[in-house]
Structures are given as structure tokens and as C-alpha cells.
XYZ file of C-alpha atoms in Angstrom:
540
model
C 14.983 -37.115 -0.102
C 13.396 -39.199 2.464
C 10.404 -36.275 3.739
C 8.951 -36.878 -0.101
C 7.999 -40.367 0.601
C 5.196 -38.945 2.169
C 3.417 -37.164 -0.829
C 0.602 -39.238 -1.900
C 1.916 -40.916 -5.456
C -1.107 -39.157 -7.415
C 0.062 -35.686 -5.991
C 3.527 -36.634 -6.613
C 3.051 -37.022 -10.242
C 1.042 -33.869 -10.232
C 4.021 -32.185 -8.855
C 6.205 -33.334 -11.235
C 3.802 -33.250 -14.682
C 1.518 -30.632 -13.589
C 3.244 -27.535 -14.784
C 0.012 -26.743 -16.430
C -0.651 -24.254 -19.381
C -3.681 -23.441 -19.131
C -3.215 -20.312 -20.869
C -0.572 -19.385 -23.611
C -0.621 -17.440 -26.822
C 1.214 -16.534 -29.917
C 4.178 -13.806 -29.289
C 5.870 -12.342 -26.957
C 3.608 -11.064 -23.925
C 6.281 -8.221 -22.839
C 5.065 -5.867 -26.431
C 0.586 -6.726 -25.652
C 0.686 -3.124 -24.722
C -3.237 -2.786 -25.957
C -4.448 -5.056 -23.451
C -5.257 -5.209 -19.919
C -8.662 -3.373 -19.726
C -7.490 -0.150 -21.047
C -7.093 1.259 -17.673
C -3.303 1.568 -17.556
C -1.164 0.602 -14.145
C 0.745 2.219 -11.446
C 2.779 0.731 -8.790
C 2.166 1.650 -5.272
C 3.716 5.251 -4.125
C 2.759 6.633 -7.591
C 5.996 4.489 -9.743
C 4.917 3.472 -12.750
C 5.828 -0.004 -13.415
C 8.616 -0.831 -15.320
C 8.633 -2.274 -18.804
C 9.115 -6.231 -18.923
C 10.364 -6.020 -23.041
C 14.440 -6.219 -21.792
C 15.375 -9.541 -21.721
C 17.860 -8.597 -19.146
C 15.708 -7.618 -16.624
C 12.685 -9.574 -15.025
C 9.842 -7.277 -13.580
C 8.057 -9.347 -10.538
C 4.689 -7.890 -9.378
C 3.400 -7.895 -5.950
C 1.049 -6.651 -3.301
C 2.843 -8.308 -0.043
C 5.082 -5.505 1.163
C 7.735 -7.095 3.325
C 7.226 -6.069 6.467
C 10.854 -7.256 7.533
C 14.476 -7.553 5.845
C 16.512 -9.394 8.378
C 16.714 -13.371 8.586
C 16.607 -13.371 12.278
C 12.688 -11.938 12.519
C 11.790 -12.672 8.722
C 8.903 -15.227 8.906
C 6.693 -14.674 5.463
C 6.624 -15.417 2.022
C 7.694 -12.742 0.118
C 10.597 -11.041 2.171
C 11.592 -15.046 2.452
C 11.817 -15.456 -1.165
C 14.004 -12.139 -1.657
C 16.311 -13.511 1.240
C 16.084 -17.389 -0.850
C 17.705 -15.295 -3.782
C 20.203 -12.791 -2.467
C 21.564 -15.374 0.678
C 22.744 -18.713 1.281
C 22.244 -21.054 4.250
C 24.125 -24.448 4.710
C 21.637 -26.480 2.875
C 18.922 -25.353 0.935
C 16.263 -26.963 -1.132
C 17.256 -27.892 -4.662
C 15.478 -26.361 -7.760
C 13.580 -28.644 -9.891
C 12.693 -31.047 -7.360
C 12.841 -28.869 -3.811
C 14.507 -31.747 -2.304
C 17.635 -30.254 0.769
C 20.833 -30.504 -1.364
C 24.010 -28.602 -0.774
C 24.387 -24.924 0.479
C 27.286 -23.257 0.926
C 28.109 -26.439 2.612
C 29.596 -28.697 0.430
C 28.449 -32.181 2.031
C 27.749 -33.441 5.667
C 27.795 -36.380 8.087
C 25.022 -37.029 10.869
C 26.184 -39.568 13.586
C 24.687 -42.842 14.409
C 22.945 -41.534 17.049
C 21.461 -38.830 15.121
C 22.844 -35.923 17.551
C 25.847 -34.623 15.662
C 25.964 -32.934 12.305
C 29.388 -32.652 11.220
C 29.506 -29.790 7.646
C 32.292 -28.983 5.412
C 32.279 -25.570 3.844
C 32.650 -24.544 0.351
C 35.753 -22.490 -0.437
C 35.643 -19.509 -2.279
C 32.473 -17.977 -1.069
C 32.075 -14.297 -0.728
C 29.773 -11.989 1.037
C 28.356 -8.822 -0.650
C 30.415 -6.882 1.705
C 33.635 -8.548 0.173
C 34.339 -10.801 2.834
C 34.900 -14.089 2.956
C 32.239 -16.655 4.326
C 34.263 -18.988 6.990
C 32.524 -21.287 9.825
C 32.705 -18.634 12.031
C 29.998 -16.968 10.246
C 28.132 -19.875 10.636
C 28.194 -20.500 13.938
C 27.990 -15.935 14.434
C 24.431 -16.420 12.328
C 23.002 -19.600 13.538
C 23.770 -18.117 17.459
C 22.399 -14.307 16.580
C 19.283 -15.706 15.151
C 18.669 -18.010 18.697
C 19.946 -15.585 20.874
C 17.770 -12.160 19.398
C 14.894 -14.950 19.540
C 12.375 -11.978 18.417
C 9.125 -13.324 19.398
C 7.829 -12.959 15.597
C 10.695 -14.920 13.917
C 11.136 -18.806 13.330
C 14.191 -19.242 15.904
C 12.413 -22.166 17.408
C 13.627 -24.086 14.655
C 16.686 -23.747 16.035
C 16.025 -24.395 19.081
C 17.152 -28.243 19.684
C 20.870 -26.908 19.108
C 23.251 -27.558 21.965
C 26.383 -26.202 20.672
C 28.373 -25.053 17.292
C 31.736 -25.493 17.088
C 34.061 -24.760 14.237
C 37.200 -26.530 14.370
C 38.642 -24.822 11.108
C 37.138 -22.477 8.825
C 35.776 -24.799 6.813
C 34.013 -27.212 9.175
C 31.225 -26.322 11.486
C 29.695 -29.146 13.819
C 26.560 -28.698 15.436
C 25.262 -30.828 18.391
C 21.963 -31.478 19.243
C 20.397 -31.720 22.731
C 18.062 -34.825 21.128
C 17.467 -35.808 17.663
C 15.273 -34.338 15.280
C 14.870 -35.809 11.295
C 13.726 -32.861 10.247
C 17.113 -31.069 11.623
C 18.546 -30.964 8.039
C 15.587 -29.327 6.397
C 15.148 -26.881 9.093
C 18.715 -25.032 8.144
C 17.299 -24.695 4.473
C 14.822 -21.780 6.219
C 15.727 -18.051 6.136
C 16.774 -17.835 10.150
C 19.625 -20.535 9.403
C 20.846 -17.525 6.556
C 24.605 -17.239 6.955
C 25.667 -13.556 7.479
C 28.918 -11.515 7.539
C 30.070 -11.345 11.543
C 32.578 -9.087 10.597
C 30.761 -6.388 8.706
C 28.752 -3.247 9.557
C 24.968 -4.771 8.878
C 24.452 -6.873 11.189
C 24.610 -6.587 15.170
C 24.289 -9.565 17.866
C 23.298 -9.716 21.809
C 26.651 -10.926 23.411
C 23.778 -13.709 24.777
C 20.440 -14.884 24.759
C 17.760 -12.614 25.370
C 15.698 -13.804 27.871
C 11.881 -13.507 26.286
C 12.583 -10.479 24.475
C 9.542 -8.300 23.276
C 9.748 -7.230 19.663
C 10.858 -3.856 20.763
C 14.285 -5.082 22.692
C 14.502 -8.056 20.071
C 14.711 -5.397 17.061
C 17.358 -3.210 18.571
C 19.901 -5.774 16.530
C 17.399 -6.030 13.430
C 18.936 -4.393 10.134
C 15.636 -3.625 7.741
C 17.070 -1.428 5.694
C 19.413 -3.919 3.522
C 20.553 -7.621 3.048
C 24.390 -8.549 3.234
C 24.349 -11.942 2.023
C 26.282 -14.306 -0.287
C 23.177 -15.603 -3.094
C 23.212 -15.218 -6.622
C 21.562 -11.614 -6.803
C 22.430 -8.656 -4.188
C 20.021 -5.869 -2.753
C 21.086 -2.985 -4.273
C 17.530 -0.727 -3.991
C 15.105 -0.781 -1.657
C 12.122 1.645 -1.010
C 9.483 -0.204 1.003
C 6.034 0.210 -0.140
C 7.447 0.755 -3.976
C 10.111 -1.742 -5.612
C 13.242 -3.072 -4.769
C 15.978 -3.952 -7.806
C 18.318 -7.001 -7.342
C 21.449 -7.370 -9.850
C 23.347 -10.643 -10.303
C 26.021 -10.588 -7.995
C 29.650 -10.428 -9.543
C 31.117 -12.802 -7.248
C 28.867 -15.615 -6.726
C 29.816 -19.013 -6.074
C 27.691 -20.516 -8.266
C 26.545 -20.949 -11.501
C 25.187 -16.682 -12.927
C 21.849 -16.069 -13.251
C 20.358 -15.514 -16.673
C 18.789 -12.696 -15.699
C 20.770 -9.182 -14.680
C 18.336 -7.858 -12.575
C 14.891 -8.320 -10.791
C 12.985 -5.364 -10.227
C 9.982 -5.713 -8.273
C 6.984 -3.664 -7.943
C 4.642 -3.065 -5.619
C 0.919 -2.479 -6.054
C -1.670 -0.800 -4.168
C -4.271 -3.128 -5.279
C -4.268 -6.347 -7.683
C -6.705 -5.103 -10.099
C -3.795 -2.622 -10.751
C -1.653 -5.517 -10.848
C -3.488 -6.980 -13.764
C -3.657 -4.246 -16.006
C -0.043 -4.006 -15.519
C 0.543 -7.768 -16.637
C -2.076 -7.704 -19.517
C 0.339 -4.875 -20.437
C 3.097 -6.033 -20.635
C 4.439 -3.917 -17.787
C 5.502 -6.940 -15.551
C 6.909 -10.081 -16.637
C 6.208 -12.622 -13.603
C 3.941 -12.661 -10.002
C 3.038 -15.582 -7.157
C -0.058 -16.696 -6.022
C -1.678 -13.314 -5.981
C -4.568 -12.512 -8.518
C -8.243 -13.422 -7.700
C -10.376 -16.236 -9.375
C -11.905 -12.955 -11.843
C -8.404 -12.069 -12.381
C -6.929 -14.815 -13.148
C -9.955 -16.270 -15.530
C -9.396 -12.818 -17.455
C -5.744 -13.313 -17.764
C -6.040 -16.699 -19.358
C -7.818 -14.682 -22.465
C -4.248 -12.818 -22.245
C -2.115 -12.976 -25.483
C 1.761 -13.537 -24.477
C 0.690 -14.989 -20.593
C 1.120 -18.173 -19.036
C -0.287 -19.481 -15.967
C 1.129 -22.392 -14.275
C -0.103 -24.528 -10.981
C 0.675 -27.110 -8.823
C -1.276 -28.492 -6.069
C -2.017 -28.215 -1.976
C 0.881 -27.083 0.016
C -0.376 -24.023 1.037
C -3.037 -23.641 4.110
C -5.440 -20.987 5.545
C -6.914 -21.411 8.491
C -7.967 -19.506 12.116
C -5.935 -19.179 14.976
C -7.581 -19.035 18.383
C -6.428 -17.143 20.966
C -7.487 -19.947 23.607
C -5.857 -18.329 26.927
C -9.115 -15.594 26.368
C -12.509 -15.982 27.719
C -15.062 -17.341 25.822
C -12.121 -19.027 23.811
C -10.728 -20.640 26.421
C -13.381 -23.175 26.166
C -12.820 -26.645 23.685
C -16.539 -26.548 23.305
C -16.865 -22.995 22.187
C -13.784 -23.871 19.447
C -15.142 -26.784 18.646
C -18.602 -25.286 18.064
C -16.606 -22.404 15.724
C -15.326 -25.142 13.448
C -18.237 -27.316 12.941
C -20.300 -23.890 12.183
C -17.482 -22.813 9.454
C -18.587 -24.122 5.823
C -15.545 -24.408 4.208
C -16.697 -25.848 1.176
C -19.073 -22.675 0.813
C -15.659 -20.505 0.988
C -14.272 -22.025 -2.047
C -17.147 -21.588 -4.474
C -18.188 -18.116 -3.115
C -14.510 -16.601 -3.047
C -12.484 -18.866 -5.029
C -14.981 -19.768 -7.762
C -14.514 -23.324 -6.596
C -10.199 -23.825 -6.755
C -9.039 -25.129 -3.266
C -9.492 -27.832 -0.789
C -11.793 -28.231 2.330
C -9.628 -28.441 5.081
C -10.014 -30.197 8.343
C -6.906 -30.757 9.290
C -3.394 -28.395 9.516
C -1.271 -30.859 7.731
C -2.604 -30.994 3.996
C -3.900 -33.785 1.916
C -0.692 -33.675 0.154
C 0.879 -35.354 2.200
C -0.141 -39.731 3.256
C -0.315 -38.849 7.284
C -3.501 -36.245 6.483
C -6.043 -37.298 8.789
C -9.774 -36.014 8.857
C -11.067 -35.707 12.582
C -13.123 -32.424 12.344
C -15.725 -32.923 9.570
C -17.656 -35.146 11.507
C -17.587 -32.644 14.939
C -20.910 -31.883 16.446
C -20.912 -28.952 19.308
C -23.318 -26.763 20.406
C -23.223 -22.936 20.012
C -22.828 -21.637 23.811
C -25.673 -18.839 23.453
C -24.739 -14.861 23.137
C -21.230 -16.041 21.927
C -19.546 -12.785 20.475
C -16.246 -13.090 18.094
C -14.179 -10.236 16.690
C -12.625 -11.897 13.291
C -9.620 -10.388 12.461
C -8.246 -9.833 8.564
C -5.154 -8.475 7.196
C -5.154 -6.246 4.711
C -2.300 -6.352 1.320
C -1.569 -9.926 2.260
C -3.107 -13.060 0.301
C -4.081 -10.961 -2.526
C -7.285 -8.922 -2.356
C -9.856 -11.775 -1.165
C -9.466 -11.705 2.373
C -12.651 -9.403 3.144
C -14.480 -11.567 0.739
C -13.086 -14.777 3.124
C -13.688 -13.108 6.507
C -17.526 -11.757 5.674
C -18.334 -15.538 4.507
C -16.935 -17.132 6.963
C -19.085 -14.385 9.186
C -22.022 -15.772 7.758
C -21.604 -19.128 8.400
C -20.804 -17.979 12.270
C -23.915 -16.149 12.225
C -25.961 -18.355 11.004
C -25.010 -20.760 13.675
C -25.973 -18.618 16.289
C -22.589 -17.055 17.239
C -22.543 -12.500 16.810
C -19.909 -12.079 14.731
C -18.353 -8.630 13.900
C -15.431 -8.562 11.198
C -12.275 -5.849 11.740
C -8.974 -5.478 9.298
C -5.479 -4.571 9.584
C -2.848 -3.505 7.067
C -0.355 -6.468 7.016
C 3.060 -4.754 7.352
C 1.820 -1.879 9.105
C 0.017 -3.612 12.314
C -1.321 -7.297 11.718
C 2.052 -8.802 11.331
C 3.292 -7.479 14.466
C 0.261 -8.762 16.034
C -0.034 -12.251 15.350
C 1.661 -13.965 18.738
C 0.980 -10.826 21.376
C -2.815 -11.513 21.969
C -4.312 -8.437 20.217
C -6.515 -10.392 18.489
C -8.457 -13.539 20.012
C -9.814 -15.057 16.569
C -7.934 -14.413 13.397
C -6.936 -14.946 10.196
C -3.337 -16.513 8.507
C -2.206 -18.449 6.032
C 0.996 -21.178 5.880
C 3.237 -22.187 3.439
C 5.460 -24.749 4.615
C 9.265 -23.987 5.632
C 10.179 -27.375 4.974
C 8.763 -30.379 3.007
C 7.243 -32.327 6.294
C 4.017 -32.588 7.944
C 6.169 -31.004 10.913
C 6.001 -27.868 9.262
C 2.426 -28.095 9.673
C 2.237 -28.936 13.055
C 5.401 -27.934 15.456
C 5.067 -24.052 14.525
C 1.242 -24.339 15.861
C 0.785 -27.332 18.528
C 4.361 -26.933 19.676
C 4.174 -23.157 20.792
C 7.399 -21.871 19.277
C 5.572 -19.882 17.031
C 2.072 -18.712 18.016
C 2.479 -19.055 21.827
C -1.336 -19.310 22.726
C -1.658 -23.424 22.926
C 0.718 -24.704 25.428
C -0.106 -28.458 26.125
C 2.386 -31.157 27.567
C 0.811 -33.670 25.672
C 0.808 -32.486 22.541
C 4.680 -31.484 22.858
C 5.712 -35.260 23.809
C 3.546 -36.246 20.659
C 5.700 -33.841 18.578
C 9.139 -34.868 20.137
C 7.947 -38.637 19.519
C 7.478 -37.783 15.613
C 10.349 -36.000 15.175
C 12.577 -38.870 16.723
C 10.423 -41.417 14.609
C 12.367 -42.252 11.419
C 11.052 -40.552 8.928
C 9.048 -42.489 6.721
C 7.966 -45.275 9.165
C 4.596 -46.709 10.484
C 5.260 -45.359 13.816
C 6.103 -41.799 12.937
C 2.363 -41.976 10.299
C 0.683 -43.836 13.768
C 1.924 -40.273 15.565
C 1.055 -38.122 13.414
C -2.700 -39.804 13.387
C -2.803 -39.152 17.508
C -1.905 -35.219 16.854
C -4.598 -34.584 14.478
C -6.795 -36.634 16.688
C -6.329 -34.614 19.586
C -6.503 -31.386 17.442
C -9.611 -31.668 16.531
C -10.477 -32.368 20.583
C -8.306 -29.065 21.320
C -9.175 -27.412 18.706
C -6.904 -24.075 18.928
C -6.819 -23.638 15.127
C -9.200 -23.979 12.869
C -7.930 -25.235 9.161
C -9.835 -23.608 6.385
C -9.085 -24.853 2.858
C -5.590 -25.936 0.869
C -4.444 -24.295 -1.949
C -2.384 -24.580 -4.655
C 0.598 -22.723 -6.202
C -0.335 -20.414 -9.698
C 2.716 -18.521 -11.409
C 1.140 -16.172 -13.782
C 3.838 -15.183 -15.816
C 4.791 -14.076 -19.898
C 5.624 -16.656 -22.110
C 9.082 -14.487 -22.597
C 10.046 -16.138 -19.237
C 11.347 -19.846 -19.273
C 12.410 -21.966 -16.398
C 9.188 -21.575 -14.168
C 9.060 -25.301 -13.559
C 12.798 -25.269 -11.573
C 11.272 -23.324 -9.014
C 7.519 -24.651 -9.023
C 8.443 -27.637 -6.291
C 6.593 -28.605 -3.062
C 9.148 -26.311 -1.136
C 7.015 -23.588 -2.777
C 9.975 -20.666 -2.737
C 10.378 -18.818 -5.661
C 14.032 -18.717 -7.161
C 14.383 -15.986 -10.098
C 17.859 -17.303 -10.561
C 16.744 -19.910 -12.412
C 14.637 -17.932 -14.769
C 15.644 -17.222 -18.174
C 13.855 -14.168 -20.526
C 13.719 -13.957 -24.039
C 13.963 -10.624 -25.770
């Protein structure tokens, strides 16, 4: 894939070697039932959590409640990776290596002049519902997501397309208004999921809505279940506690291993552990603290397995809102932030200083901030916003230290929270909060995943600047790959750090904690950093 010529050769052979045990034991982790701190575990809503002994079923741990089901709104990591698992999208990243392979289309032709993508269809493919997947579900899908265009949701990625056409039911050819090279891996995301247009789920606007608010945009967003055509099907769902996925019947592709994926939800991830050291939970992403995770690698029957960078914190700035509508004030924000002091107070020293949005894994990471000097305008005043159940249980921890560095700059700095799925989610692009907190993984392996989302205003709407758009349209016409597409790149971070409406924080990598029962872990460990439990395998 051409986008993975731009991961640094030392991080590519991490990536590929670095499935690292760096903790594994004798037997099988599923039966360490007198481990874990003694304390027990329950699941959020008072469930306990299932066993993880039957090799037929895989018990996933979490905190992240989804706070959305449907692709055309979905824009985080864990409802994503349910929807990676139970739908299908025309191309979709390839396990093992995360490279864009086939979807449920088969193969494809882009024209010379890079504006027409011309797909043919498998045959064959079913929805949940029964019915069969044609190109008029395609082009349904691709349309609802643009037109519902909820203000929360990734639909600008769609937004270069200029028409879909479906000459038979097995072709679909989409035209673009201009070209984009990172066209192709933007369809691997949840809003380019293919849906049943026939069925009951799922509703459309008969056209665009015209700057919708979330309220009008949700009127044709279905929560409660997913109707899709992927290896495993929704078939219980009670937010807050678990949902269960079984293999679906009539997949397309190869079966999963596993029957059935039952995940839990927990109020806390100190609950979380005791459940794993138990044996109560088989498998969880990215969520256990640095105290956690150390006492999980004394854990008979656990693994835990990394890769590096790919995943970003950092501060968005409101910067339409007085004092924040000042450079120098940003500017001043960022050069008071020690990020360095982050890592080794929160994160007993694992991460990344960050000074730039796209990471250091990939070549076109540029370092413009580190070196800012600005002075503190005096009686400055920020309200740093936090969400709560998101990012694991360290995000007070991050927000009071950052805090301190604020304060000790000279800025007043008062710290407020919000539960994720309740309120902060719904929050993030409607100017609630001037100064607050998020984190990125990337929704497609490119640096512009790291930058059109922010700079380009399709996703947090705050920073609209006509220079910094041409910048993007230049890179994403560049061949990807080439000197002058690296030489644009350079000018965005450069006048990023001048603009300054987000502040990067750190880079961190991806940790699988999981029990040794559970084999496979690698095949979904890539730099596209979704998690596929059909390529899992348990033994009993």
C-alpha cells in the first residue's frame, strides 16, 4: 500500500516484530480464579462478568460506552470497532498488515485522472436482515451518510463525492469533484458502512440537510441495533452493560473461530482488572493505567502486547472565543504545557512528547512548537474540560497536571469533567467548551488523518482558514509518497504551530492485554489500530 511508505523504517519493523510479550505465564489464564487482588469484579449496571473458560466465547472488557450505534454519526473507537466486526464497507483495511484490500467489493479501477472510481461487487453477500447487498445499497449508504451530515459524524470524508451511479447491481462508480489519494482509504471508515436500503433499520432524508443540528440530524439515526453484513451480528445490546455478538450464519467470508463476543462494561478499570486477573474476561484495548498494567504483567495466564505511536492526545481550542481568539494567548498555552512532565507523572514514563498532530510515526512529522516562546497575557482564565469513562481512568490525573503547568505559567486555570456518552461527546464541535480535552486514533493510515479532520474544519468546526484548506487540497492531490506532498505537509505543521488551534500532547502506543487462551492478536495489532475479534482464535 502506497500510504505505508511513509512510516519511518525503524517504526515499520516495530510494527511488524513488535508484538511484544512482555508478560506471559504457564496455563491457561481463563481458570487464575485466585488472583486479581481478591476483590472480585462486577460489570457496570450490577452484571457480573462473564466467565472467559469457553473456548467458544471471547469476553472483551471495556469502560468506553458507545455513545452511538449508527455509521452515519459513529465517530469513536469502540462503537467503530463493533461496527469493523458486524459490517462491511467497499474496502477495508486488511488484517495482519492494515493495508486497504478488498471489501465487499471485489476489485476496482481509478481513472487516469484520478476522478473516477469504477467497483465491482461481490456476489453472494447478505445482510442480517436477509437481504441481499446490491450497488444500490451502496450508493443508498454512501448518500444517507452525506446527506444526514450530523454535525458529530465523519461525513466530511465523503465529502469530495460528485455522484454514485450504479449501472448494474454489481458495479457502483463514484465520481469525484477533484482528486483525493487518500479517496480509497477513506471508504475503509465506518460512515462508508454499506446498509440495507430496503429494510426497517435504517431511514434517509430524501436530500441533504442543510447544516443540520444533532437534534434534526438524529431523527434518521437507529441506536438501538446494527443491520449489517460482517462476520458477527448484534444480537444484544443494553448500553451501559454488555452487548453479545454471534458469528453470523451467512457471511461471505471465511467464519470466525470464535461463536460469540460478549462484552462487558465496567464502571471503573480497577474493576476491570480484578476481573482479568480472574479470569472473568479474556481480552481489552488500550484501557488499564501504568499501576494496572505493571500489576497485570505479575498475572499468571495474561499477555500484554504493544505496538507503537499512532494514537494522539492533545487540546482543542475553541479559537472563535475571547481570550482564545488570540494566536498569542494559544501559543503562550502550548509553550507553558510540559508534556514530557505528563508522561512520567501519569504514564510512569510510556508515550511520546508531542508537538505536532501528525505523529512521529510517520517521515513528514515535523517539530515547530518545542522551540515557541510567548508570553502569558496577564489574568488569563481557562476552563479545561475532561471527559469522564473515556481513555481509561487517567484523564483527571492528565487534566490536573497539565493545570499545573498552566498555573505555574501564570495562566488561572480551573479543571471541570463530563461523562463521555452522556454529555462530552455531544459537545465536542458546538462550542460548550473553549479549551478541552480528546484523543485521535487515525481513520486511515495517512498523515491526512491527522490533519484534514482538525485544520480542514469538517470535523471540529472552530479553525476555519483559507490557507490552510488550499495547503490540504495541495497534499491530497500530491502523489502520495512524493517530495512535494512531504514539502506540504512541512508548510501545515509550520503554520500550525503559528495558528496554533490545537495543542498536541503526547503519542501513544497500542497495548492488548489479553489471556494467553487467545491467539491471533497480532492480525489485528496493525497501524490501522481497529480491533477485529474475527480473527481471534481461543483455546479451551
Amino acid at each position: 500500500m502506497r500510504t505505508s511508505r511513509f512510516l519511518r523504517q525503524r517504526h515499520l519493523l516495530a510494527l511488524l516484530t513488535l508484538l511484544a510479550l512482555v508478560a506471559a505465564a504457564c496455563g491457561s489464564g481463563s481458570t487464575a480464579t485466585e488472583t486479581g487482588g481478591g476483590e472480585g469484579s462486577e460489570a457496570a449496571g450490577g452484571t457480573e462478568a462473564a466467565a472467559g473458560g469457553d473456548a467458544s466465547t471471547l469476553v472483551v472488557g471495556g469502560t468506553e460506552v458507545p455513545s452511538h450505534l449508527d455509521p452515519a454519526v459513529v465517530y469513536e473507537l469502540y462503537a467503530s470497532n463493533i461496527l469493523f466486526n458486524t459490517t462491511n464497507r467497499l474496502v477495508e483495511a486488511q488484517p495482519g498488515t492494515g493495508e486497504i484490500g478488498p471489501g465487499v467489493a471485489e476489485e476496482w479501477e481509478i481513472s487516469d485522472d484520478g476522478l473516477t472510481y469504477t467497483f465491482t461487487l461481490r456476489e453472494g453477500v447478505t445482510f442480517q436482515d436477509g437481504s441481499d447487498l446490491t450497488s444500490e445499497d451502496v450508493k443508498w449508504s454512501l448518500e444517507r451518510a452525506v446527506n444526514i451530515n450530523h454535525p458529530e459524524s465523519a461525513a466530511f470524508l465523503l465529502g469530495g463525492v460528485e455522484s454514485i451511479e450504479t449501472p448494474d447491481d454489481y458495479t457502483v462508480v463514484i465520481t469525484l469533484s477533484e482528486p483525493n489519494a487518500t479517496f480509497l482509504s477513506r471508504l475503509n471508515y465506518t460512515v462508508a458502512t454499506i446498509l440495507p436500503s430496503d429494510g426497517d433499520a435504517y431511514t434517509a432524508p430524501d436530500q441533504a440537510l442543510e447544516e443540520p443540528s444533532a437534534g434534526e440530524a438524529e431523527e434518521y439515526i437507529n441506536d438501538e441495533t446494527i443491520v449489517g453484513s460482517g462476520p458477527y451480528e448484534l444480537t444484544d445490546y443494553r448500553p451501559g452493560e454488555s452487548m453479545t455478538l454471534e458469528a453470523f450464519d451467512d457471511y461471505w467470508g471465511d467464519p470466525p473461530a470464535i461463536d460469540t463476543v460478549q462484552v462487558q462494561f465496567f464502571e471503573d478499570t480497577a474493576q476491570m482488572r480484578n476481573a482479568m486477573a480472574a479470569g472473568e474476561i479474556d481480552f481489552n484495548w488500550n484501557e488499564f493505567a501504568p499501576a494496572e498494567r505493571a500489576s497485570l504483567t505479575e498475572e499468571e495466564g495474561m499477555t500484554i502486547s504493544q505496538t507503537e505511536g499512532g494514537r494522539i492526545r492533545y487540546i482543542v481550542i475553541d479559537v472563535t472565543a475571547a481570550p482564545f481568539d488570540d494566536p498569542e494567548v494559544r501559543r503562550a498555552m502550548s509553550a507553558s504545557i510540559d508534556r514530557q512532565r505528563i508522561i512520567d507523572e501519569v504514564f510512569e514514563g510510556a508515550g511520546v512528547p508531542l508537538y505536532s498532530m501528525i505523529p512521529s510515526t510517520f517521515d513528514v512529522n515535523a517539530d515547530y512548537m518545542a522551540d515557541i516562546e510567548a508570553e502569558v497575557p496577564e489574568g488569563t482564565e481557562i476552563e479545561l474540560w475532561y471527559p469522564l469513562n473515556k481513555y481509561g481512568d487517567t484523564e483527571a490525573d492528565v487534566a490536573e497536571t497539565i493545570a499545573r503547568s498552566l498555573e505555574e505559567a501564570g495562566f488561572t486555570v480551573t479543571t471541570q469533567s463530563a461523562d463521555w456518552a452522556a454529555e462530552y461527546s455531544d459537545n465536542t464541535t458546538t462550542g460548550t467548551y473553549s479549551v478541552y480535552l480528546l484523543g485521535w486514533y487515525p481513520d486511515y493510515i495517512d498523515p491526512d488523518a491527522y490533519i484534514d479532520p482538525f485544520y480542514g474544519g469538517g470535523y471540529i468546526p472552530y479553525y476555519q482558514d483559507e490557507e490552510m484548506q488550499q495547503l490540504i487540497r495541495d497534499e491530497q492531490t500530491a502523489e502520495i509518497g512524493s517530495e512535494e506532498r512531504a514539502q506540504i505537509f512541512d508548510e501545515i505543521q509550520q503554520k500550525a504551530a503559528e495558528d496554533m488551534p490545537y495543542i498536541p500532547l503526547y503519542e501513544e502506543g497500542q497495548t492488548v492485554y489479553h489471556a494467553d487462551s487467545v491467539t491471533g492478536v497480532e492480525e489485528t495489532l496493525t497501524p490501522a489500530q481497529q480491533t477485529w475479534y474475527y480473527v481471534l482464535s481461543k483455546e479451551g
